[in-house]
Amino acid sequence: MIEAVFWDFGGVFTASPFHAVRPYSALLGIAHDELLDLVFGPYHLDTDHPWHRLERGEGTLAAAMAAAATAAQERGVAFDARAFFGAMRDDIDRTIVVDTVRELRALGVRNCIVTNNAKEFADSWRTLIPVDELFDDVVDSSAVGLRKPNPAIYELALTRLGVSDRSATVFLDDFEPNVAAARALGMHGILVEHPAPAMAELRRLAGLR
């Protein structure tokens, strides 16, 4: 029986930044992975990279974007932060994700967002879905000083939701290393590449028809 579900935000309830910026990388004439590395650094690790510091609440968005622009300039690439963030959109209908959260809540399953985020985005991302209505807690990396895939942020989320049986939990994310980190702790992990199959797998685990 699933007791709690832990949800990433970007890439689950909104477009994945890891996939949605492909058109912008093509516009710049560089590989998609190179663009991600310019901005996010080695995202599968938790380092002192400016973006990682931003997500831990240790740095600013301006500093992270300045570092990305400098790194791009060194590679002969004209990076524009506004264009980069403007590319983070797609046409995928994610209503099924919110509907699934509501179904789980109706069954008494607890739900928590575990997001790598920035303080500068705090007021905007919470307006995209009814966060307070849907979730029992929100673990925001920039507020707690920890970021995925550091196991400590998963441990914190489990503790805050009062869950001891990790096999009775599910974690969803659009970034495979973050999912792998949850699985290493004994949680069920679902990689969200498209909402429909991900929700189908979650429903199977939770016993929803």
Short mmCIF file of C-alpha atoms in Angstrom, two decimals:
data_model
loop_
_atom_site.label_atom_id
_atom_site.label_comp_id
_atom_site.label_asym_id
_atom_site.label_seq_id
_atom_site.Cartn_x
_atom_site.Cartn_y
_atom_site.Cartn_z
CA MET A 1 0.00 0.00 0.00
CA ILE A 2 1.41 3.38 -1.01
CA GLU A 3 1.35 5.86 1.88
CA ALA A 4 3.02 8.88 0.31
CA VAL A 5 4.02 10.23 -3.08
CA PHE A 6 6.85 12.71 -3.59
CA TRP A 7 6.69 14.85 -6.71
CA ASP A 8 9.21 16.91 -8.61
CA PHE A 9 7.65 20.11 -9.95
CA GLY A 10 9.34 21.24 -13.18
CA GLY A 11 9.12 18.45 -15.74
CA VAL A 12 6.19 16.80 -13.96
CA PHE A 13 3.59 19.56 -13.59
CA THR A 14 5.22 21.82 -16.20
CA ALA A 15 7.52 21.42 -19.19
CA SER A 16 10.84 19.74 -18.46
CA PRO A 17 13.72 22.21 -18.73
CA PHE A 18 15.92 19.31 -19.79
CA HIS A 19 13.83 18.69 -22.91
CA ALA A 20 12.00 21.93 -23.68
CA VAL A 21 15.15 23.94 -24.44
CA ARG A 22 16.15 21.78 -27.42
CA PRO A 23 14.93 24.40 -29.94
CA TYR A 24 17.06 27.05 -28.24
CA SER A 25 20.18 24.86 -28.41
CA ALA A 26 19.51 24.38 -32.12
CA LEU A 27 19.16 28.16 -32.52
CA LEU A 28 22.55 28.63 -30.84
CA GLY A 29 24.05 25.94 -33.04
CA ILE A 30 25.28 23.80 -30.15
CA ALA A 31 24.38 20.36 -28.86
CA HIS A 32 21.50 20.12 -26.41
CA ASP A 33 23.72 18.52 -23.75
CA GLU A 34 26.27 21.31 -24.16
CA LEU A 35 23.62 23.95 -23.49
CA LEU A 36 22.44 22.12 -20.37
CA ASP A 37 26.03 21.88 -19.14
CA LEU A 38 26.58 25.61 -19.74
CA VAL A 39 23.63 26.55 -17.54
CA PHE A 40 23.16 23.71 -15.06
CA GLY A 41 26.65 22.22 -14.81
CA PRO A 42 27.01 18.50 -13.92
CA TYR A 43 23.40 18.24 -12.76
CA HIS A 44 23.71 14.62 -11.65
CA LEU A 45 26.10 15.83 -8.94
CA ASP A 46 25.75 18.31 -6.08
CA THR A 47 28.68 20.70 -6.52
CA ASP A 48 29.75 24.32 -6.09
CA HIS A 49 28.56 25.17 -9.61
CA PRO A 50 26.68 28.53 -9.63
CA TRP A 51 23.38 26.85 -10.57
CA HIS A 52 23.76 24.29 -7.79
CA ARG A 53 24.50 27.11 -5.34
CA LEU A 54 21.39 28.90 -6.60
CA GLU A 55 19.24 25.84 -5.97
CA ARG A 56 20.63 25.47 -2.45
CA GLY A 57 19.75 29.09 -1.71
CA GLU A 58 23.43 30.07 -1.53
CA GLY A 59 23.59 32.17 -4.70
CA THR A 60 21.43 34.37 -6.87
CA LEU A 61 19.79 33.85 -10.23
CA ALA A 62 21.73 36.83 -11.57
CA ALA A 63 25.03 35.24 -10.56
CA ALA A 64 24.09 31.89 -12.10
CA MET A 65 23.05 33.53 -15.37
CA ALA A 66 26.21 35.64 -15.47
CA ALA A 67 28.30 32.50 -15.01
CA ALA A 68 26.39 30.77 -17.81
CA ALA A 69 26.90 33.74 -20.13
CA THR A 70 30.62 33.79 -19.36
CA ALA A 71 30.97 30.06 -19.96
CA ALA A 72 29.06 30.40 -23.23
CA GLN A 73 31.19 33.33 -24.37
CA GLU A 74 34.33 31.28 -23.75
CA ARG A 75 32.91 28.72 -26.18
CA GLY A 76 31.93 31.35 -28.71
CA VAL A 77 28.21 31.07 -27.95
CA ALA A 78 25.90 34.10 -27.54
CA PHE A 79 23.75 32.93 -24.61
CA ASP A 80 20.64 34.93 -23.68
CA ALA A 81 18.98 34.07 -20.36
CA ARG A 82 15.57 35.45 -21.35
CA ALA A 83 15.50 33.34 -24.52
CA PHE A 84 16.64 30.28 -22.56
CA PHE A 85 13.83 30.53 -20.01
CA GLY A 86 11.36 31.48 -22.72
CA ALA A 87 12.07 28.15 -24.41
CA MET A 88 10.92 26.18 -21.36
CA ARG A 89 7.45 25.37 -22.61
CA ASP A 90 5.66 22.70 -24.58
CA ASP A 91 2.14 21.75 -25.67
CA ILE A 92 1.70 18.69 -23.45
CA ASP A 93 -1.53 18.57 -21.44
CA ARG A 94 -0.62 17.72 -17.84
CA THR A 95 -4.13 17.84 -16.39
CA ILE A 96 -3.83 14.11 -15.72
CA VAL A 97 -1.05 14.78 -13.21
CA VAL A 98 -3.11 17.16 -11.06
CA ASP A 99 -6.11 14.83 -11.34
CA THR A 100 -3.99 11.93 -10.08
CA VAL A 101 -2.84 13.93 -7.05
CA ARG A 102 -6.47 14.64 -6.22
CA GLU A 103 -7.38 10.96 -6.51
CA LEU A 104 -4.53 9.98 -4.22
CA ARG A 105 -5.50 12.60 -1.64
CA ALA A 106 -9.07 11.29 -1.66
CA LEU A 107 -7.67 7.88 -0.69
CA GLY A 108 -5.66 9.36 2.17
CA VAL A 109 -2.30 9.19 0.42
CA ARG A 110 0.00 12.03 1.46
CA ASN A 111 1.66 14.13 -1.24
CA CYS A 112 4.76 16.28 -1.11
CA ILE A 113 6.66 18.35 -3.68
CA VAL A 114 10.44 17.94 -3.62
CA THR A 115 11.79 20.55 -6.00
CA ASN A 116 15.18 21.89 -7.01
CA ASN A 117 14.27 25.54 -7.30
CA ALA A 118 15.42 29.12 -6.84
CA LYS A 119 14.24 31.70 -4.35
CA GLU A 120 13.59 34.09 -7.23
CA PHE A 121 11.00 31.67 -8.65
CA ALA A 122 9.14 31.03 -5.38
CA ASP A 123 6.22 33.37 -6.02
CA SER A 124 5.71 32.36 -9.65
CA TRP A 125 5.84 28.56 -9.73
CA ARG A 126 3.32 28.19 -6.90
CA THR A 127 0.71 30.02 -8.98
CA LEU A 128 0.80 27.40 -11.76
CA ILE A 129 -1.10 24.75 -9.78
CA PRO A 130 -3.09 24.86 -6.50
CA VAL A 131 -0.12 23.87 -4.34
CA ASP A 132 -1.72 24.38 -0.93
CA GLU A 133 -4.82 22.43 -1.96
CA LEU A 134 -2.93 19.46 -3.39
CA PHE A 135 0.10 18.93 -1.17
CA ASP A 136 0.75 18.18 2.47
CA ASP A 137 4.22 19.72 2.31
CA VAL A 138 6.71 21.35 -0.05
CA VAL A 139 10.44 20.75 0.24
CA ASP A 140 12.06 23.51 -1.81
CA SER A 141 15.81 23.13 -2.26
CA SER A 142 16.42 26.87 -2.04
CA ALA A 143 14.61 27.01 1.31
CA VAL A 144 16.17 23.93 2.95
CA GLY A 145 19.73 24.28 1.61
CA LEU A 146 19.74 20.84 0.00
CA ARG A 147 19.18 19.76 -3.60
CA LYS A 148 18.54 16.55 -5.47
CA PRO A 149 20.21 14.13 -5.94
CA ASN A 150 21.72 14.59 -2.46
CA PRO A 151 20.10 11.80 -0.39
CA ALA A 152 19.65 14.24 2.49
CA ILE A 153 16.82 16.09 0.76
CA TYR A 154 14.88 12.85 0.28
CA GLU A 155 15.50 11.92 3.91
CA LEU A 156 14.23 15.33 4.98
CA ALA A 157 11.07 14.98 2.89
CA LEU A 158 10.38 11.52 4.33
CA THR A 159 10.86 12.81 7.86
CA ARG A 160 8.67 15.86 7.36
CA LEU A 161 5.86 13.71 6.01
CA GLY A 162 6.30 11.21 8.84
CA VAL A 163 6.90 8.20 6.59
CA SER A 164 9.04 5.36 7.93
CA ASP A 165 8.34 2.60 5.38
CA ARG A 166 10.17 3.73 2.27
CA SER A 167 8.79 0.84 0.25
CA ALA A 168 5.38 2.49 0.70
CA THR A 169 6.51 5.66 -1.08
CA VAL A 170 6.86 6.76 -4.69
CA PHE A 171 9.11 9.49 -6.09
CA LEU A 172 8.57 11.05 -9.53
CA ASP A 173 11.07 13.21 -11.43
CA ASP A 174 12.01 14.04 -15.02
CA PHE A 175 15.75 13.56 -14.34
CA GLU A 176 16.96 9.96 -14.13
CA PRO A 177 19.76 10.50 -11.55
CA ASN A 178 17.22 12.04 -9.17
CA VAL A 179 14.99 8.99 -9.59
CA ALA A 180 17.96 6.67 -9.08
CA ALA A 181 18.82 8.45 -5.83
CA ALA A 182 15.29 7.83 -4.52
CA ARG A 183 15.43 4.17 -5.51
CA ALA A 184 18.75 3.81 -3.70
CA LEU A 185 16.93 4.84 -0.52
CA GLY A 186 14.28 2.15 -1.00
CA MET A 187 11.59 4.32 -2.57
CA HIS A 188 9.74 3.42 -5.75
CA GLY A 189 10.98 5.68 -8.53
CA ILE A 190 9.22 6.80 -11.70
CA LEU A 191 10.99 8.70 -14.47
CA VAL A 192 8.54 11.18 -16.01
CA GLU A 193 9.22 11.49 -19.72
CA HIS A 194 5.54 11.94 -20.59
CA PRO A 195 2.68 12.33 -18.09
CA ALA A 196 0.41 9.54 -19.37
CA PRO A 197 2.72 6.51 -18.92
CA ALA A 198 4.14 7.94 -15.70
CA MET A 199 0.66 8.35 -14.20
CA ALA A 200 -0.27 4.87 -15.40
CA GLU A 201 2.71 3.44 -13.50
CA LEU A 202 1.87 5.48 -10.40
CA ARG A 203 -1.74 4.33 -10.51
CA ARG A 204 -0.56 0.72 -10.76
CA LEU A 205 1.67 1.11 -7.71
CA ALA A 206 -1.06 2.90 -5.75
CA GLY A 207 -3.77 0.43 -6.72
CA LEU A 208 -5.85 3.01 -8.57
CA ARG A 209 -8.04 1.79 -11.40
#
